[in-house]
CSV table of C-alpha atoms in Angstrom, one decimal:
chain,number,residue,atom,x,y,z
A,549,UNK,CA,0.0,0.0,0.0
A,550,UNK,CA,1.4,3.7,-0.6
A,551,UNK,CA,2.6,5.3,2.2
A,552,UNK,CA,-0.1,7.7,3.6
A,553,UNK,CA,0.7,11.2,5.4
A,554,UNK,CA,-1.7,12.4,7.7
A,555,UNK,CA,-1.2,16.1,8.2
A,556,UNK,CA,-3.3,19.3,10.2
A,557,UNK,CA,-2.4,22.8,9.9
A,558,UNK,CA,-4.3,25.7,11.8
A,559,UNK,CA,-3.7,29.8,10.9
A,560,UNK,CA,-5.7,33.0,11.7
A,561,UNK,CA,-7.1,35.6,9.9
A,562,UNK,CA,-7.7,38.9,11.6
A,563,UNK,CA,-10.1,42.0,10.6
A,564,UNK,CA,-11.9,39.7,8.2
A,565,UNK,CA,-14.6,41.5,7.4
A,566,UNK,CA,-12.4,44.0,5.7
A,567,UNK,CA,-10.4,41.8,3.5
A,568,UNK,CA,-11.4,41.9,-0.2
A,569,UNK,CA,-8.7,40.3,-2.0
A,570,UNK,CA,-7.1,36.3,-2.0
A,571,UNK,CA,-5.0,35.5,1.1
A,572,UNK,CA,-2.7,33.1,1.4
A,573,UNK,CA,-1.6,31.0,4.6
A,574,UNK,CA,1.9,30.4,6.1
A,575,UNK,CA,3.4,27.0,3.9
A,576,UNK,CA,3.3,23.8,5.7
A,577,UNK,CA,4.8,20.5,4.5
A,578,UNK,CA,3.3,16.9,4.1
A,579,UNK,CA,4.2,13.7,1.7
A,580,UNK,CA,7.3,15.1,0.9
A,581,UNK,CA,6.1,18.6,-0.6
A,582,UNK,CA,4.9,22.3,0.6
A,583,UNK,CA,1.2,23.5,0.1
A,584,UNK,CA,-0.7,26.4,1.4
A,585,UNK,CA,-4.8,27.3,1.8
A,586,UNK,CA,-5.8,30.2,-0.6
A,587,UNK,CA,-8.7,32.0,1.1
A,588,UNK,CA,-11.4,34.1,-0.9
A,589,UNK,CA,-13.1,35.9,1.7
A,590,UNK,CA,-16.2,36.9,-0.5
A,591,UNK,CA,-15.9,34.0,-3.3
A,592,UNK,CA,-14.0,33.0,-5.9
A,593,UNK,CA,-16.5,33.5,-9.2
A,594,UNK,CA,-19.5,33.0,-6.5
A,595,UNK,CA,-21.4,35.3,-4.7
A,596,UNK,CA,-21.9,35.1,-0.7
A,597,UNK,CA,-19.5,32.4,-0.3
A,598,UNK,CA,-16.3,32.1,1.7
A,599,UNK,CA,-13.6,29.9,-1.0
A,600,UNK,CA,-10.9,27.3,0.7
A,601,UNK,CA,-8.5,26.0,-2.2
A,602,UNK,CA,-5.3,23.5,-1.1
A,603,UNK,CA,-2.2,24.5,-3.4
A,604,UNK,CA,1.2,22.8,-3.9
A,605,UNK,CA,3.3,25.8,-3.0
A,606,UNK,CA,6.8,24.2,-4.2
A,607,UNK,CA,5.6,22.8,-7.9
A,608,UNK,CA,8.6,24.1,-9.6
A,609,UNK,CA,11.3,22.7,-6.9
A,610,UNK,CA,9.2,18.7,-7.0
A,611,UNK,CA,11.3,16.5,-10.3
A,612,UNK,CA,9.6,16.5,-13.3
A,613,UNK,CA,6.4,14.5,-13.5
A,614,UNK,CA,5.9,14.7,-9.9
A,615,UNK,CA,2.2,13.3,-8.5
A,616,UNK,CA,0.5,13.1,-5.3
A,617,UNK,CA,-3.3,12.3,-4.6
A,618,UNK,CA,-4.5,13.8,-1.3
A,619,UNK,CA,-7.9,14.0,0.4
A,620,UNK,CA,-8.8,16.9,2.7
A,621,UNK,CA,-11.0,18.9,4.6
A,622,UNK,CA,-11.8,22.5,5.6
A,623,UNK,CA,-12.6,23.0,9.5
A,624,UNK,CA,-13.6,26.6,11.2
A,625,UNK,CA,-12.7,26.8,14.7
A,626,UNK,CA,-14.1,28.6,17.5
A,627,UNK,CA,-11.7,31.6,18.9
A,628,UNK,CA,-11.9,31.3,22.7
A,629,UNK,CA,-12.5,26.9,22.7
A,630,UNK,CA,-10.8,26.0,19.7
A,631,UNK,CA,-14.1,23.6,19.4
A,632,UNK,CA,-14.8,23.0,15.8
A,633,UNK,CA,-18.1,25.2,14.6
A,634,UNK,CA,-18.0,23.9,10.4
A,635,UNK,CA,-16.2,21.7,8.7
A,636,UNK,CA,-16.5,21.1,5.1
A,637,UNK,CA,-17.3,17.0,3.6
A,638,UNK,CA,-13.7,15.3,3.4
A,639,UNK,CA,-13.0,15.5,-0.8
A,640,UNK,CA,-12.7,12.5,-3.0
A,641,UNK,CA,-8.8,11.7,-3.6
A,642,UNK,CA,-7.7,14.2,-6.2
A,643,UNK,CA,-4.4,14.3,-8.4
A,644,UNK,CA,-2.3,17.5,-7.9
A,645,UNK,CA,0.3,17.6,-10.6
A,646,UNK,CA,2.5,20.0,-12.4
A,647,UNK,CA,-0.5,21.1,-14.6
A,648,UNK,CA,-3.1,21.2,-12.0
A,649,UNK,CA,-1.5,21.9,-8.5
A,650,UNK,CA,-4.4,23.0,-6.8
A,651,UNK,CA,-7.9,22.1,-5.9
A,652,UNK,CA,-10.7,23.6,-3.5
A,653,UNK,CA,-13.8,24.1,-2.7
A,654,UNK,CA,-15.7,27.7,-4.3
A,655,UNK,CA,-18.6,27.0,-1.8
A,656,UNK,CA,-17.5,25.7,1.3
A,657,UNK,CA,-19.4,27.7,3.7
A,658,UNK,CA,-22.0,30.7,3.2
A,659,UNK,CA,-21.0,34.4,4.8
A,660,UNK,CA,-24.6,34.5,6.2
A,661,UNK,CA,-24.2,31.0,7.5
A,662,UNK,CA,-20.2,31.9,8.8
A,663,UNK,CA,-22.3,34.8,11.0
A,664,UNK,CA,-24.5,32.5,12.6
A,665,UNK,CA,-22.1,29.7,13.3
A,666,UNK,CA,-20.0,32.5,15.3
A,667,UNK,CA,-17.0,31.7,13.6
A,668,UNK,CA,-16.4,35.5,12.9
A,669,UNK,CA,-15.7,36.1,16.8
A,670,UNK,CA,-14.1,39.4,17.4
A,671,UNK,CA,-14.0,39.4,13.6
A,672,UNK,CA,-11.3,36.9,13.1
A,673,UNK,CA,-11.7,33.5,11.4
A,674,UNK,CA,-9.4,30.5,12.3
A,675,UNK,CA,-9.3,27.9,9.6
A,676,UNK,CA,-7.8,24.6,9.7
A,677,UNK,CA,-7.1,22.1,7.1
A,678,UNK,CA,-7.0,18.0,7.5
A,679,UNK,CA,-4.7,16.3,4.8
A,680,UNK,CA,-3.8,13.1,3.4
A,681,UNK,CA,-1.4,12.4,1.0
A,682,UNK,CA,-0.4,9.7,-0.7
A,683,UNK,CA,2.3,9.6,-3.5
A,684,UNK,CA,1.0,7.3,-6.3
A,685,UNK,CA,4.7,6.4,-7.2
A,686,UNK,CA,4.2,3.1,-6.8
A,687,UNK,CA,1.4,3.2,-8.6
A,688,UNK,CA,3.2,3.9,-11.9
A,689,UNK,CA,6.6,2.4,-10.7
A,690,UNK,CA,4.4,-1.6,-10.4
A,691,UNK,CA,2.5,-0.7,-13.1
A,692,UNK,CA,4.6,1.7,-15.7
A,693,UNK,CA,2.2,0.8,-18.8
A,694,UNK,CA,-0.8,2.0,-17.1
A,695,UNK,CA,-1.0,4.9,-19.2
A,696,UNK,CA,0.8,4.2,-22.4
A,697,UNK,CA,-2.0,4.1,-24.4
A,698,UNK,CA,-4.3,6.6,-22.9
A,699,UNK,CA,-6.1,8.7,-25.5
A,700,UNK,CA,-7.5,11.7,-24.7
A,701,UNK,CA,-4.6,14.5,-24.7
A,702,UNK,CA,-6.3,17.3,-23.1
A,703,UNK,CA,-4.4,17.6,-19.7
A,704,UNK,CA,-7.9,18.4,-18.0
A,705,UNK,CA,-9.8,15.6,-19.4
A,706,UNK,CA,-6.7,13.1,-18.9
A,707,UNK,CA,-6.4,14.3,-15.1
A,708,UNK,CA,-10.1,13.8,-14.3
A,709,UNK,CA,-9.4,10.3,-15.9
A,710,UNK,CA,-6.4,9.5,-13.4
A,711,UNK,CA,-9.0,11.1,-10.2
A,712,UNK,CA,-11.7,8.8,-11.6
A,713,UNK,CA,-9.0,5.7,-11.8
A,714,UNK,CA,-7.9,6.4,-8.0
A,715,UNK,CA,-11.1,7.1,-6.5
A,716,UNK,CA,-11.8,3.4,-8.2
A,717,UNK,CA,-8.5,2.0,-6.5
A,718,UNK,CA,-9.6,3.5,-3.1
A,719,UNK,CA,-13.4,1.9,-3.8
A,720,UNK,CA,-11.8,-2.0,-4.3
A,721,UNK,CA,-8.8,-1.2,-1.8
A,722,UNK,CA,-11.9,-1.8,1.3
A,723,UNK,CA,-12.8,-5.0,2.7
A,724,UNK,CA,-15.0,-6.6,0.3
A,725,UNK,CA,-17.6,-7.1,3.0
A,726,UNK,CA,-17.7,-3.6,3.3
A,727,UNK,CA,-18.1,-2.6,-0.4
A,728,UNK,CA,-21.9,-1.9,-1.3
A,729,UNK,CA,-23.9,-2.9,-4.4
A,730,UNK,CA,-24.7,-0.3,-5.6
A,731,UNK,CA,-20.4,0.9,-5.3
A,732,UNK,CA,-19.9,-2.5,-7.0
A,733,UNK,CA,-21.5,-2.0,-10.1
A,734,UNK,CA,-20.1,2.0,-10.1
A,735,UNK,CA,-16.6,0.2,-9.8
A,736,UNK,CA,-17.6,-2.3,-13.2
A,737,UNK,CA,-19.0,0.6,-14.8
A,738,UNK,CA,-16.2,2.9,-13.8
A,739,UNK,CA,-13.4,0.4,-15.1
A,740,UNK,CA,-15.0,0.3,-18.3
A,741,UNK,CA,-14.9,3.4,-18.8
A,742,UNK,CA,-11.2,3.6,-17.9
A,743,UNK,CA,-10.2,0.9,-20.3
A,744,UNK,CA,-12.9,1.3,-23.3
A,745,UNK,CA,-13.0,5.0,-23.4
A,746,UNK,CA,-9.8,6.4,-22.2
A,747,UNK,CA,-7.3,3.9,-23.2
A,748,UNK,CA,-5.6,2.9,-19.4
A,749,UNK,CA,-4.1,-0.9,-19.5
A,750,UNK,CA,-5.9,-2.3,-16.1
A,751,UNK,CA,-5.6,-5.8,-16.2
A,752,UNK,CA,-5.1,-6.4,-12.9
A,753,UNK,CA,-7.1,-3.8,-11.7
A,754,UNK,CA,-9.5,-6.6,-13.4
A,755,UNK,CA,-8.5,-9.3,-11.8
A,756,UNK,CA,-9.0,-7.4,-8.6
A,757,UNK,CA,-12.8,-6.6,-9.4
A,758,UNK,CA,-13.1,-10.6,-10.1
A,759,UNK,CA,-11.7,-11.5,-7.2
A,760,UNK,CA,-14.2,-9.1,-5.2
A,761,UNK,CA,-17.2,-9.7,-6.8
A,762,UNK,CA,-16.4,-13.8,-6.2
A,763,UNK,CA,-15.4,-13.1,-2.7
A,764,UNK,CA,-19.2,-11.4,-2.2
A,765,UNK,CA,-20.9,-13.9,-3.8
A,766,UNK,CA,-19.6,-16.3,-1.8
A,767,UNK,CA,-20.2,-14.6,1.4
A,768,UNK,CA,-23.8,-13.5,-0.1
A,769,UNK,CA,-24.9,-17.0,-0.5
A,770,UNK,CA,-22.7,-18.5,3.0
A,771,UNK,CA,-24.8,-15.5,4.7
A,772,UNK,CA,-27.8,-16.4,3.4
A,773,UNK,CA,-27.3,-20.3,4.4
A,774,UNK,CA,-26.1,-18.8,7.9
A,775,UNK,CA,-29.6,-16.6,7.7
A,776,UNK,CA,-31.5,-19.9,6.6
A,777,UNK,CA,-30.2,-22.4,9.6
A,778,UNK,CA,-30.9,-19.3,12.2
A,779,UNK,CA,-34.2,-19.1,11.3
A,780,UNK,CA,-35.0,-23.1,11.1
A,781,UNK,CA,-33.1,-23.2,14.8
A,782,UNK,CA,-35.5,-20.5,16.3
A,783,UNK,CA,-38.2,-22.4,14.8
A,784,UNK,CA,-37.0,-26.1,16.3
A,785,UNK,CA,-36.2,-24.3,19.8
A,786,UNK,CA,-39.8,-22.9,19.6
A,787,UNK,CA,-41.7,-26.6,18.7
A,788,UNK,CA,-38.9,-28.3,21.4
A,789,UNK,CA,-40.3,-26.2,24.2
A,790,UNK,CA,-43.4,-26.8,23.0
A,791,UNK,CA,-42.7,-30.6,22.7
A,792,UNK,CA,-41.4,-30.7,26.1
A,793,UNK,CA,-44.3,-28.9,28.0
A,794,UNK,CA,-46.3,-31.5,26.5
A,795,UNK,CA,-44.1,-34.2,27.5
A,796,UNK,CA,-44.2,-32.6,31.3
A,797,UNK,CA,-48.1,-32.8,31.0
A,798,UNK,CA,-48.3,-36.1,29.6
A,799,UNK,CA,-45.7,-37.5,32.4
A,800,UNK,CA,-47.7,-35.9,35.2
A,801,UNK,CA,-50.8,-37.4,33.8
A,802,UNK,CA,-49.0,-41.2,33.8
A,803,UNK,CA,-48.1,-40.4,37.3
A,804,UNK,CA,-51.6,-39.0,38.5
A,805,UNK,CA,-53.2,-42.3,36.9
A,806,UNK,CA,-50.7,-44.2,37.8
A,807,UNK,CA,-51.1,-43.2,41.8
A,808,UNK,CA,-55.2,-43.4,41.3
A,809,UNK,CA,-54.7,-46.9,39.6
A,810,UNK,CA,-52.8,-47.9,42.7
A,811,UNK,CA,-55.6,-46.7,45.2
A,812,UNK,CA,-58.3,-48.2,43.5
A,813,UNK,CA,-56.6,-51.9,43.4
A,814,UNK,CA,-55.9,-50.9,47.2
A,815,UNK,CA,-59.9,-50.6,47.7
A,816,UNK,CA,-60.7,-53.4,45.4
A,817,UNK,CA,-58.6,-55.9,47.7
A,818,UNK,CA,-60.5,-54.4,50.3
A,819,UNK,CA,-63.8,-55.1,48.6
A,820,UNK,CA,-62.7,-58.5,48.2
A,821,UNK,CA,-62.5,-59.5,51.5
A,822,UNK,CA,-66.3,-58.5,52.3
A,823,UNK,CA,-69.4,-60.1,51.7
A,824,UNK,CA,-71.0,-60.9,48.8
A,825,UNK,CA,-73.5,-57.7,49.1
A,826,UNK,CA,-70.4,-55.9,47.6
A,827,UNK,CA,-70.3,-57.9,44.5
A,828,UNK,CA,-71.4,-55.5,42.3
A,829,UNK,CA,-69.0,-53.0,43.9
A,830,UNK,CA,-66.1,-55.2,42.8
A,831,UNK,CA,-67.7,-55.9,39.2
A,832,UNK,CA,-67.5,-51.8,38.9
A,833,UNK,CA,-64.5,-51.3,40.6
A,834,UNK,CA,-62.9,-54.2,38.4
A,835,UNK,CA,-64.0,-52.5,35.5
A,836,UNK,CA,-62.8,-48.9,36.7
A,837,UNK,CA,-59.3,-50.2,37.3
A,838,UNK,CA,-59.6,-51.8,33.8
A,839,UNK,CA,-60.8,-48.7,32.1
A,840,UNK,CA,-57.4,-46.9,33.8
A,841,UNK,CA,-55.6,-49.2,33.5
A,842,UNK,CA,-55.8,-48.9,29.2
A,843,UNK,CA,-55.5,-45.5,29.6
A,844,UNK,CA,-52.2,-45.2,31.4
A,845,UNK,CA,-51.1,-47.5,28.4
A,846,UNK,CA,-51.9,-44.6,26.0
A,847,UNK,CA,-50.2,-42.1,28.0
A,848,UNK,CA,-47.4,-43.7,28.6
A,849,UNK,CA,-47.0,-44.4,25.0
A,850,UNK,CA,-47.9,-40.6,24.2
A,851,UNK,CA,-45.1,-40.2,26.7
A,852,UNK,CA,-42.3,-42.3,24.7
A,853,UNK,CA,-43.6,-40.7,21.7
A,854,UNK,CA,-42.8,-37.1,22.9
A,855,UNK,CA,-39.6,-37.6,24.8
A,856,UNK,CA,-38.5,-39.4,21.4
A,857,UNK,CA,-39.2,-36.6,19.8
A,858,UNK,CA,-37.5,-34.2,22.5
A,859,UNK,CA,-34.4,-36.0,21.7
A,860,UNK,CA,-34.4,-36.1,18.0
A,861,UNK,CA,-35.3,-32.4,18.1
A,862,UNK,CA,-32.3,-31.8,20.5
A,863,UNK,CA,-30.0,-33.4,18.4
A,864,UNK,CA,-31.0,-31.9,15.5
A,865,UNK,CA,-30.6,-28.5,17.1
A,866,UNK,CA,-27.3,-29.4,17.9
A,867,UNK,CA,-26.0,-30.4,14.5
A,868,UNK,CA,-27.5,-26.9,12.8
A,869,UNK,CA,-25.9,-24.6,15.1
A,870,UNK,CA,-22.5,-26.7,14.8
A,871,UNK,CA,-22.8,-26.4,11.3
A,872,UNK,CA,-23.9,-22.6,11.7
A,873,UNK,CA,-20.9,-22.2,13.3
A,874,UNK,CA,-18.6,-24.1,11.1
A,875,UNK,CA,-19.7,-21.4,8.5
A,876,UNK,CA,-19.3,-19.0,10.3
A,877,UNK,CA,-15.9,-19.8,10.8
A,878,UNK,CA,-14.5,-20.2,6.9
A,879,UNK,CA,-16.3,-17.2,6.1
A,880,UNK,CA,-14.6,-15.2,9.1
A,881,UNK,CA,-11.1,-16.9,7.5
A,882,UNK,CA,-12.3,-16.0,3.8
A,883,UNK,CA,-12.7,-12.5,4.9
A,884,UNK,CA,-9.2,-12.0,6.3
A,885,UNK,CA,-7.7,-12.7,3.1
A,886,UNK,CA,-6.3,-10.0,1.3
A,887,UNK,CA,-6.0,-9.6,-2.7
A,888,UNK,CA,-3.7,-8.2,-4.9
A,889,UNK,CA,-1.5,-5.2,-4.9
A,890,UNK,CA,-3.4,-2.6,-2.7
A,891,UNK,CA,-3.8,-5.4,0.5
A,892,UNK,CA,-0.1,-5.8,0.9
């Protein structure tokens, strides 16, 4: 990966109300050259607008065909607290280069809206700038064809092009996980360009798309497997609970007749031993302990039957969320693999 420098500069601007003109702020360096902020305190070509531009201050001094892509961002900072009041989106990566060494923002903040924030206290604004630079030597060092056969020679045109191209490296240098649809088929669209329209030799910037759009298909489908055996677990935990209530009932029903089955046949032996004016009794009694005793059968058969099924639900339970996990796992290893030329 190229080597990233992460740089912040702060500088004040007194009596700004009365400045008309472009200002300039002290130089400051970062990824191995100077810049500076340009400040248009009532717009560059806009009305009503405060303009923040980042220039290379040192083109002329950096060796011919110099290039470095940089994100940034604008902040405006409270006088007394130094607690940020505005700060403007971070910019895509943009190439500064001998031809175009500086880029901005004409709009970043409204003067009605610079008012109300209070970042005019005492009428002086602070401005910072965030900064990250990245020299895209490597880029053209690993890959010195990448251009060769570009076609469009307008310096504009060809330097939107290279922007495009490294916004695009940026987009597939993420986790794949992390990279959206919708970013996916901007980064197809956006390589086709590149190669069909503008001429740049991407090859393995091809092989990298591949490689992505594999690696989320794969972890689309494992996910929705892993989304598949949730749902059918939730759904066996819910009819195993259910399963074992009834086998609680049914076993407390075996017990109850078994206990009433046992009192009666105490009574009937009882019976037994009186005289004969009890016959009848008996005869009922007899049949009674009969009828039970064909009923306890059932339930206890009911009750083998459900704790059967406890068990094979249990087990089955068991095997889906050790095979959830199991997928869980290669896909977590899948995942910490890391393609080509921008992972290493």
């Amino acid at each position: 990966m190229e080597e990233q420098k992460h740089t912040s500069f702060t500088f004040e601007i007194n009596n700004f109300s009365d400045k008309e003109g472009f200002i300039t702020s002290p130089k400051f360096s970062s990824g191995g050259c100077e810049w500076y902020v340009g400040v248009y305190p009532k717009g560059y070509n806009v009305d009503d607008h405060l303009s923040l531009y980042l220039h290379v201050a040192n083109p002329g001094t950096l060796r011919l065909g110099w290039k470095r892509r940089a994100n940034y961002s604008f902040l405006l900072l409270n006088q007394s607290s130094g607690k940020e009041l505005y700060r403007t989106p971070e910019s895509p990566c943009q190439l500064f280069c001998a031809q175009f060494s500086s880029w901005g923002r004409p709009k970043a903040v409204s003067l009605k809206k610079l008012q109300e924030k209070g970042c005019l206290e005492k009428n002086k604004l602070i401005v910072k700038v965030e900064i990250k630079v990245v020299s895209v030597d490597r880029l053209f060092r690993d890959h010195p064809n990448i251009a060769v056969n570009v076609r469009p020679k307008n310096q504009l045109v060809k330097t939107t092009y290279m922007n495009l191209l490294l916004a695009l490296i940026d987009t597939l240098n993420k986790p794949p996980h992390s990279i959206t649809d919708t970013e996916l088929s901007n980064a197809q669209s956006e390589l086709m360009e590149l190669t069909d329209a503008a001429g740049f030799k991407l090859d393995w910037l091809k092989t990298k798309l591949h490689e992505i759009s594999l690696e989320r298909k794969k972890a689309n489908a494992d996910g929705s497997r892993a989304r598949e055996l949730e749902e059918q677990i939730q759904n066996l935990k819910a009819e195993l609970k259910e399963e074992k209530l009834e086998s609680h009932t049914c076993s407390a029903k075996v017990l109850s007749l078994e206990q009433t089955v046992s009192e009666l046949k105490d009574e009937l032996n009882k019976e037994k031993g009186k005289s004969d004016s009890y016959a009848d009794k008996l005869v009922s009694l007899e049949q009674t302990v009969s009828d039970l005793k064909y009923e306890l059968n059932k339930e206890k058969g009911k009750s083998d039957t459900y704790a059967a099924k406890v068990v094979s639900l249990e087990q089955t339970l068991s095997d889906l969320s050790s095979n959830q996990n199991k997928k869980r796992k290669v896909t977590r290893q899948e995942f910490s693999r890391a393609f080509g030329y921008f992972s290493s």
